mmCIF file of C-alpha atoms in Angstrom:
data_model
loop_
_atom_site.group_PDB
_atom_site.id
_atom_site.type_symbol
_atom_site.label_atom_id
_atom_site.label_comp_id
_atom_site.label_asym_id
_atom_site.label_seq_id
_atom_site.Cartn_x
_atom_site.Cartn_y
_atom_site.Cartn_z
ATOM 1 C CA UNK A 1 0.000 0.000 0.000
ATOM 2 C CA UNK A 2 1.220 3.528 -0.702
ATOM 3 C CA UNK A 3 2.579 5.260 2.371
ATOM 4 C CA UNK A 4 0.020 7.639 3.854
ATOM 5 C CA UNK A 5 0.976 11.295 3.575
ATOM 6 C CA UNK A 6 1.515 13.260 6.747
ATOM 7 C CA UNK A 7 -1.465 15.350 7.647
ATOM 8 C CA UNK A 8 -1.228 18.649 9.505
ATOM 9 C CA UNK A 9 -3.777 20.803 11.252
ATOM 10 C CA UNK A 10 -3.585 24.206 9.615
ATOM 11 C CA UNK A 11 -4.085 27.285 11.784
ATOM 12 C CA UNK A 12 -3.903 30.873 10.588
ATOM 13 C CA UNK A 13 -2.472 33.577 12.823
ATOM 14 C CA UNK A 14 -5.862 35.319 12.964
ATOM 15 C CA UNK A 15 -7.484 32.288 14.609
ATOM 16 C CA UNK A 16 -4.767 31.739 17.222
ATOM 17 C CA UNK A 17 -5.310 32.523 20.895
ATOM 18 C CA UNK A 18 -2.509 32.789 23.402
ATOM 19 C CA UNK A 19 -3.837 30.225 25.898
ATOM 20 C CA UNK A 20 -4.419 27.741 23.104
ATOM 21 C CA UNK A 21 -0.805 28.200 21.909
ATOM 22 C CA UNK A 22 0.455 27.702 25.466
ATOM 23 C CA UNK A 23 -1.428 24.425 25.656
ATOM 24 C CA UNK A 24 -0.638 23.113 22.169
ATOM 25 C CA UNK A 25 3.081 23.895 22.228
ATOM 26 C CA UNK A 26 3.762 23.509 25.970
ATOM 27 C CA UNK A 27 4.845 27.112 26.474
ATOM 28 C CA UNK A 28 5.580 28.726 29.814
ATOM 29 C CA UNK A 29 5.704 32.383 30.778
ATOM 30 C CA UNK A 30 8.721 33.775 32.641
ATOM 31 C CA UNK A 31 8.631 37.517 33.293
ATOM 32 C CA UNK A 32 11.921 37.319 35.230
ATOM 33 C CA UNK A 33 13.986 35.718 32.445
ATOM 34 C CA UNK A 34 17.320 37.631 32.311
ATOM 35 C CA UNK A 35 17.375 37.939 28.502
ATOM 36 C CA UNK A 36 13.870 39.410 28.507
ATOM 37 C CA UNK A 37 14.714 41.736 31.393
ATOM 38 C CA UNK A 38 17.865 42.867 29.602
ATOM 39 C CA UNK A 39 15.816 43.803 26.519
ATOM 40 C CA UNK A 40 13.208 45.725 28.509
ATOM 41 C CA UNK A 41 15.853 47.530 30.573
ATOM 42 C CA UNK A 42 17.222 49.447 27.577
ATOM 43 C CA UNK A 43 17.426 53.207 28.132
ATOM 44 C CA UNK A 44 17.803 55.560 25.194
ATOM 45 C CA UNK A 45 16.637 59.123 24.679
ATOM 46 C CA UNK A 46 14.833 60.230 21.549
ATOM 47 C CA UNK A 47 17.266 62.695 19.906
ATOM 48 C CA UNK A 48 16.058 66.295 19.931
ATOM 49 C CA UNK A 49 16.045 66.559 16.126
ATOM 50 C CA UNK A 50 13.855 63.421 15.933
ATOM 51 C CA UNK A 51 11.631 64.584 18.794
ATOM 52 C CA UNK A 52 10.850 67.692 16.753
ATOM 53 C CA UNK A 53 9.068 65.433 14.225
ATOM 54 C CA UNK A 54 7.720 62.861 16.691
ATOM 55 C CA UNK A 55 5.884 65.263 19.019
ATOM 56 C CA UNK A 56 3.337 66.363 16.348
ATOM 57 C CA UNK A 57 2.708 62.669 15.555
ATOM 58 C CA UNK A 58 2.114 62.027 19.233
ATOM 59 C CA UNK A 59 -0.345 64.916 19.535
ATOM 60 C CA UNK A 60 -2.323 63.663 16.538
ATOM 61 C CA UNK A 61 -2.337 60.154 18.006
ATOM 62 C CA UNK A 62 -3.804 61.531 21.227
ATOM 63 C CA UNK A 63 -6.676 63.114 19.306
ATOM 64 C CA UNK A 64 -7.386 60.345 16.813
ATOM 65 C CA UNK A 65 -6.326 57.073 18.468
ATOM 66 C CA UNK A 66 -9.889 55.772 18.778
ATOM 67 C CA UNK A 67 -10.960 56.937 15.302
ATOM 68 C CA UNK A 68 -8.278 55.399 13.107
ATOM 69 C CA UNK A 69 -8.533 51.902 11.673
ATOM 70 C CA UNK A 70 -5.481 49.631 11.568
ATOM 71 C CA UNK A 71 -4.152 50.999 8.263
ATOM 72 C CA UNK A 72 -4.600 54.603 9.391
ATOM 73 C CA UNK A 73 -2.866 53.876 12.697
ATOM 74 C CA UNK A 74 0.030 52.342 10.797
ATOM 75 C CA UNK A 75 0.292 55.092 8.174
ATOM 76 C CA UNK A 76 -0.253 58.101 10.436
ATOM 77 C CA UNK A 77 1.764 57.110 13.498
ATOM 78 C CA UNK A 78 3.514 53.729 13.555
ATOM 79 C CA UNK A 79 5.304 53.944 10.187
ATOM 80 C CA UNK A 80 6.482 57.570 10.566
ATOM 81 C CA UNK A 81 7.671 56.822 14.102
ATOM 82 C CA UNK A 82 9.530 53.661 13.066
ATOM 83 C CA UNK A 83 11.159 55.464 10.139
ATOM 84 C CA UNK A 84 13.494 57.222 12.591
ATOM 85 C CA UNK A 85 14.862 53.888 13.874
ATOM 86 C CA UNK A 86 17.461 52.195 11.599
ATOM 87 C CA UNK A 87 15.766 48.838 11.101
ATOM 88 C CA UNK A 88 17.813 48.078 7.998
ATOM 89 C CA UNK A 89 21.413 47.306 7.114
ATOM 90 C CA UNK A 90 23.663 45.260 4.853
ATOM 91 C CA UNK A 91 21.738 42.030 5.336
ATOM 92 C CA UNK A 92 18.519 42.904 7.143
ATOM 93 C CA UNK A 93 15.459 44.909 6.179
ATOM 94 C CA UNK A 94 11.847 45.642 7.058
ATOM 95 C CA UNK A 95 9.015 43.880 5.238
ATOM 96 C CA UNK A 96 5.225 44.176 5.344
ATOM 97 C CA UNK A 97 2.329 41.957 4.335
ATOM 98 C CA UNK A 98 4.550 38.900 3.789
ATOM 99 C CA UNK A 99 3.341 35.318 4.122
ATOM 100 C CA UNK A 100 4.994 33.234 6.813
ATOM 101 C CA UNK A 101 4.410 29.561 7.562
ATOM 102 C CA UNK A 102 6.066 26.651 9.319
ATOM 103 C CA UNK A 103 5.189 23.258 10.738
ATOM 104 C CA UNK A 104 5.279 22.741 14.487
ATOM 105 C CA UNK A 105 4.567 19.145 15.400
ATOM 106 C CA UNK A 106 1.088 18.256 14.160
ATOM 107 C CA UNK A 107 0.288 21.867 13.225
ATOM 108 C CA UNK A 108 1.042 24.243 10.395
ATOM 109 C CA UNK A 109 0.909 27.908 11.425
ATOM 110 C CA UNK A 110 0.606 30.458 8.656
ATOM 111 C CA UNK A 111 -0.489 33.983 7.928
ATOM 112 C CA UNK A 112 0.410 37.449 6.726
ATOM 113 C CA UNK A 113 2.584 39.535 9.014
ATOM 114 C CA UNK A 114 1.799 43.242 9.282
ATOM 115 C CA UNK A 115 5.432 44.331 9.654
ATOM 116 C CA UNK A 116 8.634 42.440 10.343
ATOM 117 C CA UNK A 117 12.389 42.946 10.601
ATOM 118 C CA UNK A 118 14.256 40.051 9.024
ATOM 119 C CA UNK A 119 17.573 38.994 7.641
ATOM 120 C CA UNK A 120 17.561 39.289 3.882
ATOM 121 C CA UNK A 121 17.503 42.099 1.350
ATOM 122 C CA UNK A 122 14.730 41.281 -1.113
ATOM 123 C CA UNK A 123 12.904 38.546 0.780
ATOM 124 C CA UNK A 124 12.569 37.907 4.535
ATOM 125 C CA UNK A 125 14.898 34.989 5.231
ATOM 126 C CA UNK A 126 15.100 34.898 9.029
ATOM 127 C CA UNK A 127 12.364 37.015 10.678
ATOM 128 C CA UNK A 128 13.089 38.130 14.239
ATOM 129 C CA UNK A 129 10.972 41.157 15.182
ATOM 130 C CA UNK A 130 7.256 41.589 14.462
ATOM 131 C CA UNK A 131 4.743 44.407 14.918
ATOM 132 C CA UNK A 132 0.990 43.915 14.549
ATOM 133 C CA UNK A 133 -1.481 46.749 14.908
ATOM 134 C CA UNK A 134 -5.157 46.671 15.875
ATOM 135 C CA UNK A 135 -8.111 49.003 16.219
ATOM 136 C CA UNK A 136 -9.530 49.217 19.739
ATOM 137 C CA UNK A 137 -13.032 48.235 18.612
ATOM 138 C CA UNK A 138 -11.755 44.979 17.075
ATOM 139 C CA UNK A 139 -10.167 43.584 20.232
ATOM 140 C CA UNK A 140 -13.246 41.571 21.378
ATOM 141 C CA UNK A 141 -13.016 39.698 18.067
ATOM 142 C CA UNK A 142 -9.300 38.893 18.253
ATOM 143 C CA UNK A 143 -6.447 37.995 20.567
ATOM 144 C CA UNK A 144 -3.517 40.312 19.698
ATOM 145 C CA UNK A 145 -1.071 38.396 21.892
ATOM 146 C CA UNK A 146 -2.116 35.113 20.299
ATOM 147 C CA UNK A 147 -1.642 36.449 16.789
ATOM 148 C CA UNK A 148 1.800 37.943 17.317
ATOM 149 C CA UNK A 149 2.920 34.930 19.389
ATOM 150 C CA UNK A 150 1.815 32.625 16.570
ATOM 151 C CA UNK A 151 3.927 34.612 14.099
ATOM 152 C CA UNK A 152 6.884 34.461 16.494
ATOM 153 C CA UNK A 153 6.534 30.698 16.987
ATOM 154 C CA UNK A 154 6.412 30.293 13.215
ATOM 155 C CA UNK A 155 9.562 32.376 12.774
ATOM 156 C CA UNK A 156 11.316 30.425 15.526
ATOM 157 C CA UNK A 157 10.495 27.123 13.796
ATOM 158 C CA UNK A 158 11.504 28.496 10.390
ATOM 159 C CA UNK A 159 14.786 29.996 11.619
ATOM 160 C CA UNK A 160 15.756 26.917 13.671
ATOM 161 C CA UNK A 161 18.762 28.750 15.143
ATOM 162 C CA UNK A 162 17.847 28.854 18.834
ATOM 163 C CA UNK A 163 17.876 32.658 18.883
ATOM 164 C CA UNK A 164 15.328 34.882 20.615
ATOM 165 C CA UNK A 165 12.393 36.212 18.626
ATOM 166 C CA UNK A 166 10.780 39.542 19.472
ATOM 167 C CA UNK A 167 7.356 41.031 18.883
ATOM 168 C CA UNK A 168 5.022 43.887 19.645
ATOM 169 C CA UNK A 169 1.302 44.498 19.292
ATOM 170 C CA UNK A 170 -0.198 47.963 19.152
ATOM 171 C CA UNK A 171 -3.811 48.680 20.078
ATOM 172 C CA UNK A 172 -4.650 52.328 19.416
ATOM 173 C CA UNK A 173 -1.971 54.103 21.520
ATOM 174 C CA UNK A 174 -1.056 51.065 23.652
ATOM 175 C CA UNK A 175 2.159 49.142 22.944
ATOM 176 C CA UNK A 176 3.098 45.768 24.459
ATOM 177 C CA UNK A 177 6.300 43.876 23.752
ATOM 178 C CA UNK A 178 6.663 40.100 23.566
ATOM 179 C CA UNK A 179 9.809 37.984 23.907
ATOM 180 C CA UNK A 180 10.198 34.309 22.978
ATOM 181 C CA UNK A 181 13.020 31.784 23.290
ATOM 182 C CA UNK A 182 12.525 28.047 22.927
ATOM 183 C CA UNK A 183 9.261 27.409 24.815
ATOM 184 C CA UNK A 184 9.480 30.389 27.167
ATOM 185 C CA UNK A 185 7.844 33.759 26.540
ATOM 186 C CA UNK A 186 7.241 37.030 28.378
ATOM 187 C CA UNK A 187 4.912 39.984 27.832
ATOM 188 C CA UNK A 188 5.576 43.559 28.866
ATOM 189 C CA UNK A 189 3.283 46.008 30.603
ATOM 190 C CA UNK A 190 1.267 48.378 28.431
ATOM 191 C CA UNK A 191 3.095 51.510 27.310
ATOM 192 C CA UNK A 192 0.974 54.508 26.303
ATOM 193 C CA UNK A 193 2.514 56.211 23.268
ATOM 194 C CA UNK A 194 0.630 59.428 24.032
ATOM 195 C CA UNK A 195 2.604 59.794 27.276
ATOM 196 C CA UNK A 196 6.011 61.449 26.629
ATOM 197 C CA UNK A 197 7.861 59.338 29.217
ATOM 198 C CA UNK A 198 6.323 56.082 28.060
ATOM 199 C CA UNK A 199 7.018 56.914 24.415
ATOM 200 C CA UNK A 200 10.676 57.239 25.416
ATOM 201 C CA UNK A 201 10.454 53.684 26.782
ATOM 202 C CA UNK A 202 8.897 52.422 23.546
ATOM 203 C CA UNK A 203 11.762 54.092 21.665
ATOM 204 C CA UNK A 204 14.321 52.460 23.972
ATOM 205 C CA UNK A 205 12.912 48.949 23.554
ATOM 206 C CA UNK A 206 12.654 49.334 19.776
#
């Protein structure tokens, strides 16, 4: 008889929930992990010449954060803000709307990523930092942590190098950072990008 083909349960990022991922892939949460704490402890100051451009973005965000949809949030605040951080170099670049998929045990995780930093110049080869954005009104319908964690797990399986993977999800003006290594993850507190001090922290972590 012909050998039966392997069958996989396919799950898209949009349908993933954090507690389900914890159960399926035996994840544990460790907020005290030294590598995570080292990342979150970064302290940088937004340069004055950059702050001159960022402050008007922040003021507009304060006024419109509940009105914008995901694309407007990305175009009017996230993308301009990120443009001042050098997320590109000789062999790494930013990418948006790219398909990512990998097999993890009996499951295949797949989906489009909103924005990612990855090794590679023309195609994302080894993704390692993700940002997903959401509109406040859509949160009851989705699990932002689950979606970004699913993308990070997929990248970890695809990269297969044992390195940390990083992520962030943005809901209106609220930013939360996610760290993953092997089967351990951690999630930051919420940082409010309309608060000048907390925006400095977002800048530092990025």
